[in-house]
CSV table of C-alpha atoms in Angstrom, one decimal:
chain,number,residue,atom,x,y,z
A,1,MET,CA,16.0,-6.5,8.8
A,2,GLN,CA,15.2,-3.6,6.4
A,3,LEU,CA,11.7,-5.0,6.1
A,4,LEU,CA,11.3,-5.2,9.8
A,5,ALA,CA,12.4,-1.6,10.3
A,6,LEU,CA,9.9,-0.6,7.6
A,7,LEU,CA,7.1,-2.5,9.4
A,8,ILE,CA,8.0,-0.8,12.7
A,9,ARG,CA,7.9,2.7,11.1
A,10,GLY,CA,4.6,1.9,9.4
A,11,ILE,CA,2.9,0.6,12.5
A,12,SER,CA,4.3,3.5,14.6
A,13,ALA,CA,3.1,6.1,11.9
A,14,VAL,CA,-0.5,4.6,12.1
A,15,ASN,CA,-0.6,4.7,15.9
A,16,ARG,CA,0.9,8.3,15.9
A,17,ALA,CA,-1.7,9.5,13.4
A,18,VAL,CA,-4.6,7.8,15.2
A,19,GLY,CA,-3.4,9.1,18.6
A,20,GLU,CA,-2.9,12.7,17.5
A,21,VAL,CA,-6.4,12.8,16.0
A,22,LEU,CA,-8.2,11.0,18.8
A,23,SER,CA,-6.4,13.0,21.5
A,24,TRP,CA,-8.5,15.9,20.5
A,25,LEU,CA,-11.5,14.0,22.0
A,26,ALA,CA,-10.1,15.0,25.4
A,27,LEU,CA,-11.1,18.6,24.6
A,28,VAL,CA,-14.5,17.4,23.4
A,29,CYS,CA,-15.0,15.4,26.6
A,30,VAL,CA,-14.2,18.4,28.8
A,31,LEU,CA,-16.6,20.7,26.8
A,32,VAL,CA,-19.4,18.2,26.9
A,33,CYS,CA,-18.8,17.5,30.7
A,34,PHE,CA,-18.9,21.3,31.3
A,35,THR,CA,-22.2,21.5,29.4
A,36,VAL,CA,-23.7,18.8,31.6
A,37,VAL,CA,-22.6,20.6,34.8
A,38,VAL,CA,-24.0,23.9,33.5
A,39,GLN,CA,-27.2,22.3,32.5
A,40,ARG,CA,-27.6,20.6,35.9
A,41,TYR,CA,-26.4,23.3,38.3
A,42,VAL,CA,-27.3,26.5,36.4
A,43,PHE,CA,-30.4,25.6,34.5
A,44,ASN,CA,-31.6,22.8,36.9
A,45,THR,CA,-32.2,20.4,34.0
A,46,SER,CA,-30.4,17.5,32.4
A,47,THR,CA,-30.2,15.9,29.0
A,48,LEU,CA,-29.5,12.2,29.1
A,49,TRP,CA,-28.0,11.9,25.7
A,50,VAL,CA,-25.4,14.6,26.6
A,51,GLN,CA,-24.5,12.7,29.7
A,52,ASP,CA,-24.0,9.6,27.6
A,53,LEU,CA,-22.0,11.6,25.1
A,54,TYR,CA,-19.2,12.6,27.5
A,55,VAL,CA,-18.8,9.1,28.9
A,56,TRP,CA,-18.8,7.6,25.4
A,57,VAL,CA,-16.3,10.2,24.1
A,58,ALA,CA,-13.9,9.5,26.9
A,59,GLY,CA,-14.3,5.7,26.3
A,60,ALA,CA,-13.5,6.2,22.6
A,61,MET,CA,-10.6,8.4,23.3
A,62,PHE,CA,-8.9,6.1,25.9
A,63,THR,CA,-9.4,2.9,23.8
A,64,GLY,CA,-8.4,4.6,20.6
A,65,VAL,CA,-5.1,6.2,21.9
A,66,ALA,CA,-3.9,3.2,23.8
A,67,GLY,CA,-1.6,2.1,21.0
A,68,PHE,CA,-0.2,5.7,20.8
A,69,ALA,CA,0.5,5.6,24.5
A,70,LEU,CA,2.4,2.4,24.0
A,71,LEU,CA,4.4,4.0,21.2
A,72,ARG,CA,5.3,7.0,23.3
A,73,ASP,CA,6.1,4.7,26.3
A,74,ASP,CA,3.4,6.5,28.3
A,75,HIS,CA,1.9,3.4,29.8
A,76,VAL,CA,2.2,2.4,33.4
A,77,ARG,CA,5.3,0.2,34.1
A,78,VAL,CA,6.9,-1.0,37.3
A,79,ASP,CA,10.3,0.3,36.3
A,80,ILE,CA,12.5,-0.2,39.3
A,81,PHE,CA,14.4,-2.7,37.2
A,82,TYR,CA,13.6,-1.5,33.7
A,83,ARG,CA,14.6,2.1,34.0
A,84,PRO,CA,18.2,1.6,35.0
A,85,ALA,CA,18.7,-1.4,32.6
A,86,SER,CA,20.9,-1.3,29.6
A,87,ILE,CA,19.2,-0.9,26.2
A,88,ARG,CA,19.9,-4.6,25.5
A,89,ARG,CA,18.1,-5.7,28.7
A,90,LYS,CA,15.2,-3.4,28.0
A,91,ALA,CA,14.9,-5.0,24.6
A,92,LEU,CA,14.9,-8.5,26.1
A,93,ALA,CA,12.3,-7.4,28.7
A,94,ASP,CA,10.1,-5.9,26.0
A,95,LEU,CA,10.4,-8.9,23.7
A,96,PHE,CA,9.4,-11.2,26.6
A,97,GLY,CA,6.6,-9.0,27.7
A,98,VAL,CA,5.1,-8.6,24.2
A,99,VAL,CA,5.3,-12.3,23.3
A,100,VAL,CA,4.3,-13.7,26.7
A,101,PHE,CA,1.8,-11.1,27.9
A,102,LEU,CA,0.7,-8.4,25.5
A,103,LEU,CA,0.0,-10.3,22.3
A,104,PRO,CA,-1.8,-13.2,24.0
A,105,PHE,CA,-3.9,-10.7,26.0
A,106,MET,CA,-4.9,-8.8,22.8
A,107,TYR,CA,-5.8,-12.1,21.2
A,108,ILE,CA,-8.1,-12.9,24.2
A,109,VAL,CA,-9.7,-9.5,24.0
A,110,LEU,CA,-10.4,-9.9,20.3
A,111,LYS,CA,-11.6,-13.5,20.6
A,112,TYR,CA,-14.0,-12.8,23.5
A,113,CYS,CA,-15.2,-9.3,22.6
A,114,TYR,CA,-15.8,-9.8,18.8
A,115,PRO,CA,-19.1,-11.7,19.2
A,116,ALA,CA,-20.5,-9.0,21.5
A,117,VAL,CA,-19.3,-6.2,19.2
A,118,ALA,CA,-20.7,-8.0,16.1
A,119,ARG,CA,-24.0,-8.5,17.8
A,120,SER,CA,-24.2,-4.9,18.9
A,121,TRP,CA,-23.4,-3.8,15.3
A,122,GLY,CA,-26.0,-6.3,14.0
A,123,PHE,CA,-28.9,-4.4,15.6
A,124,TYR,CA,-27.3,-0.9,15.9
A,125,GLU,CA,-27.4,-1.0,19.7
A,126,GLY,CA,-28.1,2.3,21.4
A,127,SER,CA,-28.0,3.5,25.0
A,128,ALA,CA,-29.9,1.4,27.6
A,129,ASN,CA,-31.2,4.7,29.0
A,130,ILE,CA,-34.4,6.1,27.6
A,131,GLY,CA,-33.6,9.2,25.8
A,132,GLY,CA,-29.9,8.2,25.7
A,133,MET,CA,-27.5,8.3,22.8
A,134,PRO,CA,-28.0,6.1,19.8
A,135,GLY,CA,-24.8,4.4,18.4
A,136,LEU,CA,-23.5,2.5,21.3
A,137,PHE,CA,-22.4,-0.1,18.7
A,138,ILE,CA,-19.8,2.4,17.4
A,139,LEU,CA,-18.3,2.8,20.9
A,140,LYS,CA,-18.2,-1.0,21.3
A,141,GLY,CA,-16.3,-1.1,18.0
A,142,PHE,CA,-13.5,0.8,19.7
A,143,ILE,CA,-12.8,-2.3,21.7
A,144,ILE,CA,-11.7,-4.0,18.5
A,145,ILE,CA,-9.7,-0.8,17.5
A,146,PHE,CA,-8.0,-0.9,20.9
A,147,ALA,CA,-7.0,-4.5,20.6
A,148,VAL,CA,-5.7,-4.1,17.0
A,149,LEU,CA,-3.8,-0.9,17.6
A,150,VAL,CA,-2.2,-2.1,20.8
A,151,GLY,CA,-1.4,-5.5,19.3
A,152,LEU,CA,0.2,-3.8,16.3
A,153,GLN,CA,2.2,-1.6,18.5
A,154,GLY,CA,3.3,-4.6,20.5
A,155,ILE,CA,4.5,-6.2,17.2
A,156,ALA,CA,6.5,-3.0,16.5
A,157,MET,CA,8.0,-3.1,20.1
A,158,ALA,CA,9.0,-6.7,19.5
A,159,GLY,CA,10.5,-5.8,16.2
A,160,ARG,CA,12.5,-2.9,17.7
A,161,ALA,CA,13.7,-5.3,20.4
A,162,ILE,CA,14.8,-7.8,17.7
A,163,LEU,CA,16.7,-5.0,15.9
A,164,VAL,CA,18.5,-4.0,19.1
A,165,LEU,CA,19.4,-7.7,19.8
A,166,ALA,CA,20.7,-8.0,16.2
A,167,HIS,CA,22.7,-4.8,16.6
A,168,ARG,CA,20.6,-3.1,13.8
A,169,GLU,CA,18.8,-0.4,15.8
A,170,ASP,CA,20.5,2.1,13.4
A,171,LEU,CA,17.8,1.1,10.9
A,172,LEU,CA,15.2,3.0,12.9
A,173,PRO,CA,14.9,6.8,13.1
A,174,PRO,CA,16.0,8.2,16.5
A,175,LYS,CA,12.4,8.9,17.7
A,176,LEU,CA,11.7,5.1,17.5
A,177,ARG,CA,14.9,4.0,19.3
A,178,TYR,CA,15.3,3.1,22.9
A,179,LYS,CA,16.2,6.1,25.1
A,180,LEU,CA,18.5,6.0,28.0
A,181,ASP,CA,17.1,7.2,31.3
A,182,ASP,CA,18.9,10.6,31.1
A,183,GLU,CA,17.7,11.1,27.5
A,184,ARG,CA,14.1,10.5,28.6
A,185,GLN,CA,14.3,13.1,31.4
A,186,ALA,CA,15.7,15.7,28.9
A,187,HIS,CA,12.5,15.4,26.8
């Protein structure tokens, strides 16, 4: 159980670090979008690669921080049953959801996107727009990053659920434990 807790802490640390770094791309996206608007409406001009850039930065940010969102429990959930549930029931629901839905879906994403991403990297694919950004292959690589980070965080969620069901949640630091509904509202 100690090894499982160590694995959960390690995966969570990786997703936290990636999420905190890539979340700064939101500022970059806003600044680039602002630049596009000023170019278009103040100077009556447009630069295609800048238009590509803000869409690509947003895509990289959202795919890169998805595991971090899962770590923070910021994802969308239909929680009319989950929120009032006991910690043990939440653990059962999470374990079921990760094993039956999340991990198989991440496998499918990896299996079916890898050939396209590899092909894109093979010829250093750029924008389809003339004068657009080079490096579309890098953005497509974020699909792999998305699937790996979300899959790893799913494994950490399943591990946390197993620790709860084994009455060993005490092996995790408080920030990685389940929170009761009133604790969540306090933060």
